[in-house]
Amino acid sequence: MGRKKFVVGNWKMNGSIEENQSLFDGLLSAKGVESVDIAVCVPSPYFFQARGALSGTAISWGAQNVSEQDSGAYTGEISAKMLVDLGAEIGLVGHSERRSMFGESSGLVGKKAMKLIEFGISPVVCVGETLDHRKSKKTLEVMSSQLKAVIEQIGLENLGNIVLAYEPVWAIGTGLTASPEQAQEVHSHLRQQVRLLDVEASRELRILYGGSVKPDNAEALFGQEDVDGGLIGGASLNLIDFLTICRAAVNATTH
Ligand code: PGA
């Protein structure tokens, strides 16, 4: 059995009760997408709404960030324990917006991933190079070092508990997308790095691509051997676009 494709919407700081509800309703009534896993990462004020709409359904939901701490005097933070309490199933860690705007290091990202694992939530660990890295041909080196820093925190025994997301920083929200070949090169490199540590985990590891995935480029990206789905920002806010991307994952599975 191959890896099941996974499409994750990252709503970022967008949404309202009304808009969210129509996205949830649309996702829940979609047909023909049963063969892929689908999740949405919603802003924290809407966790309760996501729980009410999605718990017990085929669509999972999760957070966009989590604290590396258990509990205590950390104003504004959200703990993994709270996420479990609410029924979240996944959590993004290390999104490039967190790394660049909030100064999160790969070490911290690894600690956050470990905290989610401790509480039984799947971390979607984001890695990605900047345009400068790519221009100076450092992409694969940067990928190895971001991945290594995370594995140092979670340990080899947890390699089977994570999802990776390759998100080239230069492609996020810019309308620029990695070509299917560029994505495949990095995904295969990431899988190879994991393979050196654990062959079985490397076979099962799902590696998502993120960065301006749209209805018209999704199928070509998802058709690459090591691209197991997508992390979708802007296009996840539009029901038709997001479902078209989910269907592209279905098509890429069957072809
Ligand atoms: P984008 O965002 O699809 O809007 O480029 C992707 C992401 O940041 O996860």
Tab-separated table of C-alpha atoms and ligand atoms in Angstrom:
chain	number	residue	atom	x	y	z
A	1	MET	CA	0.000	0.000	0.000
A	2	GLY	CA	1.286	3.428	-0.914
A	3	ARG	CA	1.139	6.422	1.360
A	4	LYS	CA	-2.306	7.995	1.597
A	5	LYS	CA	-2.304	11.532	0.291
A	6	PHE	CA	-2.904	14.255	2.856
A	7	VAL	CA	-4.216	17.764	2.146
A	8	VAL	CA	-4.023	20.265	4.998
A	9	GLY	CA	-5.544	23.743	4.906
A	10	ASN	CA	-3.701	26.421	6.865
A	11	TRP	CA	-6.153	29.247	7.382
A	12	LYS	CA	-3.532	31.461	9.065
A	13	MET	CA	-5.137	34.559	10.693
A	14	ASN	CA	-8.304	34.467	8.629
A	15	GLY	CA	-11.913	33.524	9.193
A	16	SER	CA	-15.117	34.411	10.982
A	17	ILE	CA	-17.777	32.227	12.562
A	18	GLU	CA	-19.923	32.546	9.475
A	19	GLU	CA	-17.172	31.980	6.911
A	20	ASN	CA	-15.759	29.041	8.861
A	21	GLN	CA	-19.148	27.381	9.059
A	22	SER	CA	-19.660	27.526	5.338
A	23	LEU	CA	-16.199	26.018	4.766
A	24	PHE	CA	-16.896	23.243	7.292
A	25	ASP	CA	-20.304	22.522	5.752
A	26	GLY	CA	-18.863	22.470	2.246
A	27	LEU	CA	-16.029	20.142	3.231
A	28	LEU	CA	-18.366	17.795	5.049
A	29	SER	CA	-20.713	17.474	2.107
A	30	ALA	CA	-17.973	17.013	-0.521
A	31	LYS	CA	-18.139	13.799	-2.508
A	32	GLY	CA	-15.359	11.795	-4.074
A	33	VAL	CA	-12.567	12.793	-1.709
A	34	GLU	CA	-12.768	9.825	0.661
A	35	SER	CA	-9.489	8.341	-0.566
A	36	VAL	CA	-7.411	11.257	0.781
A	37	ASP	CA	-6.937	12.553	4.315
A	38	ILE	CA	-8.085	16.145	4.767
A	39	ALA	CA	-7.472	18.511	7.682
A	40	VAL	CA	-7.761	22.207	8.441
A	41	CYS	CA	-5.625	24.230	10.858
A	42	VAL	CA	-7.821	26.979	12.228
A	43	PRO	CA	-7.096	30.056	14.367
A	44	SER	CA	-7.393	29.261	18.094
A	45	PRO	CA	-10.547	31.340	18.803
A	46	TYR	CA	-12.362	28.927	16.493
A	47	PHE	CA	-11.167	25.646	18.011
A	48	PHE	CA	-14.545	25.135	19.657
A	49	GLN	CA	-16.327	25.726	16.401
A	50	ALA	CA	-14.045	23.251	14.617
A	51	ARG	CA	-14.594	20.708	17.356
A	52	GLY	CA	-18.383	21.089	17.109
A	53	ALA	CA	-18.419	20.862	13.328
A	54	LEU	CA	-15.728	18.262	12.662
A	55	SER	CA	-15.345	15.897	15.604
A	56	GLY	CA	-16.311	12.377	14.611
A	57	THR	CA	-16.173	13.236	10.884
A	58	ALA	CA	-13.675	12.332	8.177
A	59	ILE	CA	-12.191	15.848	8.277
A	60	SER	CA	-9.621	16.464	10.997
A	61	TRP	CA	-8.660	19.796	12.451
A	62	GLY	CA	-5.719	21.217	14.281
A	63	ALA	CA	-3.698	24.180	15.449
A	64	GLN	CA	-1.216	26.394	13.648
A	65	ASN	CA	1.203	26.556	16.571
A	66	VAL	CA	1.663	25.192	20.098
A	67	SER	CA	3.752	26.026	23.143
A	68	GLU	CA	6.759	23.869	23.966
A	69	GLN	CA	5.804	24.261	27.644
A	70	ASP	CA	3.286	22.131	29.542
A	71	SER	CA	1.377	24.881	31.365
A	72	GLY	CA	1.941	27.952	33.495
A	73	ALA	CA	2.668	31.642	33.205
A	74	TYR	CA	3.013	31.910	29.424
A	75	THR	CA	0.540	34.613	28.491
A	76	GLY	CA	-1.083	34.074	25.134
A	77	GLU	CA	0.282	30.587	24.571
A	78	ILE	CA	-1.671	27.394	23.884
A	79	SER	CA	-0.617	24.028	25.287
A	80	ALA	CA	-0.685	20.602	23.668
A	81	LYS	CA	-2.791	19.398	26.576
A	82	MET	CA	-5.469	21.968	25.699
A	83	LEU	CA	-5.408	20.806	22.094
A	84	VAL	CA	-5.980	17.212	23.163
A	85	ASP	CA	-8.706	18.326	25.510
A	86	LEU	CA	-10.514	19.879	22.544
A	87	GLY	CA	-9.927	16.961	20.191
A	88	ALA	CA	-7.355	18.466	17.818
A	89	GLU	CA	-5.543	15.809	15.811
A	90	ILE	CA	-2.723	17.742	14.178
A	91	GLY	CA	-0.597	20.817	14.828
A	92	LEU	CA	1.661	22.801	12.539
A	93	VAL	CA	5.102	23.564	13.903
A	94	GLY	CA	7.880	25.607	12.353
A	95	HIS	CA	5.843	27.365	9.707
A	96	SER	CA	8.185	29.857	8.048
A	97	GLU	CA	5.983	32.726	9.228
A	98	ARG	CA	6.621	31.567	12.814
A	99	ARG	CA	10.327	31.155	12.125
A	100	SER	CA	10.780	34.544	10.454
A	101	MET	CA	8.277	36.767	12.275
A	102	PHE	CA	8.448	35.204	15.723
A	103	GLY	CA	12.076	34.106	15.749
A	104	GLU	CA	11.456	30.374	16.176
A	105	SER	CA	14.623	28.309	15.786
A	106	SER	CA	14.730	24.727	14.507
A	107	GLY	CA	15.549	23.599	18.061
A	108	LEU	CA	12.397	25.242	19.390
A	109	VAL	CA	10.398	23.796	16.506
A	110	GLY	CA	11.688	20.347	17.515
A	111	LYS	CA	10.622	20.905	21.130
A	112	LYS	CA	7.142	21.919	19.992
A	113	ALA	CA	6.914	18.832	17.782
A	114	MET	CA	7.940	16.658	20.736
A	115	LYS	CA	5.314	18.241	22.968
A	116	LEU	CA	2.595	17.419	20.437
A	117	ILE	CA	3.856	13.840	20.115
A	118	GLU	CA	3.783	13.450	23.912
A	119	PHE	CA	0.097	14.295	23.804
A	120	GLY	CA	-0.697	12.056	20.852
A	121	ILE	CA	-1.106	14.839	18.281
A	122	SER	CA	0.620	14.551	14.888
A	123	PRO	CA	3.008	17.426	14.274
A	124	VAL	CA	3.227	18.720	10.721
A	125	VAL	CA	6.822	19.926	10.786
A	126	CYS	CA	7.499	22.656	8.227
A	127	VAL	CA	10.917	23.151	6.672
A	128	GLY	CA	11.951	25.405	3.828
A	129	GLU	CA	14.729	27.457	2.307
A	130	THR	CA	14.795	31.171	1.517
A	131	LEU	CA	15.426	32.540	-1.949
A	132	ASP	CA	19.004	33.380	-0.931
A	133	HIS	CA	19.598	29.785	0.119
A	134	ARG	CA	18.257	28.544	-3.199
A	135	LYS	CA	20.287	31.021	-5.244
A	136	SER	CA	23.447	30.013	-3.439
A	137	LYS	CA	22.612	26.313	-3.931
A	138	LYS	CA	22.254	25.680	-0.219
A	139	THR	CA	18.703	24.301	-0.368
A	140	LEU	CA	19.485	20.654	0.404
A	141	GLU	CA	22.016	21.573	3.075
A	142	VAL	CA	19.489	23.840	4.815
A	143	MET	CA	16.836	21.101	4.590
A	144	SER	CA	19.182	18.594	6.209
A	145	SER	CA	20.037	20.941	9.038
A	146	GLN	CA	16.425	21.965	9.767
A	147	LEU	CA	15.386	18.305	9.781
A	148	LYS	CA	18.329	17.210	11.916
A	149	ALA	CA	17.558	19.833	14.578
A	150	VAL	CA	14.012	18.512	14.835
A	151	ILE	CA	15.080	14.857	14.987
A	152	GLU	CA	17.504	15.727	17.785
A	153	GLN	CA	14.528	16.834	19.855
A	154	ILE	CA	12.006	14.123	18.988
A	155	GLY	CA	14.417	11.179	18.855
A	156	LEU	CA	14.642	8.428	16.261
A	157	GLU	CA	11.819	6.521	17.929
A	158	ASN	CA	9.367	9.248	16.917
A	159	LEU	CA	10.267	9.452	13.245
A	160	GLY	CA	7.105	7.511	12.498
A	161	ASN	CA	4.934	10.040	14.322
A	162	ILE	CA	5.479	13.141	12.241
A	163	VAL	CA	4.379	14.578	8.923
A	164	LEU	CA	6.869	16.803	7.109
A	165	ALA	CA	5.948	19.811	4.992
A	166	TYR	CA	8.427	21.251	2.523
A	167	GLU	CA	7.565	24.912	2.120
A	168	PRO	CA	10.072	26.979	0.177
A	169	VAL	CA	9.860	30.405	1.838
A	170	TRP	CA	10.050	32.148	-1.549
A	171	ALA	CA	6.881	30.343	-2.681
A	172	ILE	CA	4.612	31.078	0.277
A	173	GLY	CA	1.841	33.539	-0.524
A	174	THR	CA	3.867	34.878	-3.445
A	175	GLY	CA	2.185	33.115	-6.339
A	176	LEU	CA	5.560	31.514	-7.147
A	177	THR	CA	5.499	27.735	-6.874
A	178	ALA	CA	8.318	25.239	-6.881
A	179	SER	CA	8.143	23.260	-10.089
A	180	PRO	CA	7.117	19.624	-9.615
A	181	GLU	CA	10.767	18.667	-10.281
A	182	GLN	CA	12.117	21.146	-7.717
A	183	ALA	CA	9.638	19.846	-5.143
A	184	GLN	CA	10.477	16.224	-5.938
A	185	GLU	CA	14.214	16.890	-5.585
A	186	VAL	CA	13.781	18.280	-2.067
A	187	HIS	CA	11.183	15.714	-0.985
A	188	SER	CA	13.370	12.858	-2.121
A	189	HIS	CA	16.322	14.390	-0.276
A	190	LEU	CA	14.285	14.680	2.927
A	191	ARG	CA	13.092	11.078	2.620
A	192	GLN	CA	16.656	9.932	2.000
A	193	GLN	CA	17.813	11.700	5.170
A	194	VAL	CA	15.181	9.829	7.159
A	195	ARG	CA	16.004	6.586	5.362
A	196	LEU	CA	19.571	6.777	6.628
A	197	LEU	CA	18.135	6.620	10.154
A	198	ASP	CA	15.093	4.375	9.762
A	199	VAL	CA	14.167	2.660	6.515
A	200	GLU	CA	10.653	1.721	7.589
A	201	ALA	CA	9.833	5.237	8.841
A	202	SER	CA	11.136	6.728	5.588
A	203	ARG	CA	8.734	4.568	3.574
A	204	GLU	CA	5.749	5.666	5.604
A	205	LEU	CA	6.670	9.312	6.144
A	206	ARG	CA	4.275	11.704	4.453
A	207	ILE	CA	5.962	14.774	3.016
A	208	LEU	CA	3.601	17.559	1.969
A	209	TYR	CA	4.447	20.400	-0.375
A	210	GLY	CA	3.339	23.932	0.494
A	211	GLY	CA	3.760	27.285	-1.227
A	212	SER	CA	1.165	28.687	-3.645
A	213	VAL	CA	-0.508	25.362	-4.344
A	214	LYS	CA	-3.515	26.179	-6.509
A	215	PRO	CA	-6.136	24.172	-8.429
A	216	ASP	CA	-4.090	24.427	-11.620
A	217	ASN	CA	-0.742	23.207	-10.283
A	218	ALA	CA	-1.796	20.756	-7.565
A	219	GLU	CA	-2.078	17.593	-9.628
A	220	ALA	CA	1.359	17.935	-11.206
A	221	LEU	CA	2.923	18.499	-7.773
A	222	PHE	CA	1.018	15.657	-6.114
A	223	GLY	CA	1.911	13.351	-8.988
A	224	GLN	CA	5.581	13.379	-7.953
A	225	GLU	CA	6.758	10.196	-6.311
A	226	ASP	CA	7.714	11.736	-2.982
A	227	VAL	CA	5.022	14.418	-2.766
A	228	ASP	CA	2.322	13.013	-0.501
A	229	GLY	CA	-0.075	15.947	-0.537
A	230	GLY	CA	-0.067	19.631	0.259
A	231	LEU	CA	-0.166	22.313	2.902
A	232	ILE	CA	-2.480	24.916	1.449
A	233	GLY	CA	-2.643	28.532	2.612
A	234	GLY	CA	-4.563	31.075	0.529
A	235	ALA	CA	-6.424	28.525	-1.585
A	236	SER	CA	-7.776	26.751	1.521
A	237	LEU	CA	-9.997	29.768	2.243
A	238	ASN	CA	-11.966	29.199	-0.950
A	239	LEU	CA	-14.112	26.076	-0.780
A	240	ILE	CA	-14.119	25.362	-4.505
A	241	ASP	CA	-10.347	25.841	-4.808
A	242	PHE	CA	-9.591	23.735	-1.753
A	243	LEU	CA	-11.852	20.905	-2.889
A	244	THR	CA	-10.356	21.035	-6.375
A	245	ILE	CA	-6.940	20.624	-4.749
A	246	CYS	CA	-8.265	17.680	-2.682
A	247	ARG	CA	-9.580	16.105	-5.896
A	248	ALA	CA	-6.193	16.631	-7.520
A	249	ALA	CA	-4.795	14.518	-4.675
A	250	VAL	CA	-7.412	11.841	-5.445
A	251	ASN	CA	-6.438	11.899	-9.138
A	252	ALA	CA	-2.740	11.792	-8.357
A	253	THR	CA	-3.407	8.713	-6.212
A	254	THR	CA	-5.278	6.802	-8.871
A	255	HIS	CA	-3.030	7.605	-11.862
B	1	PGA	P1	0.139	29.683	0.415
B	1	PGA	O1	0.625	29.313	1.901
B	1	PGA	O2	-0.567	28.449	-0.113
B	1	PGA	O3	-0.803	30.839	0.598
B	1	PGA	O4	1.353	30.007	-0.359
B	1	PGA	C1	1.127	28.047	2.209
B	1	PGA	C2	1.490	28.005	3.660
B	1	PGA	O5	1.999	29.011	4.155
B	1	PGA	O6	1.290	26.999	4.345
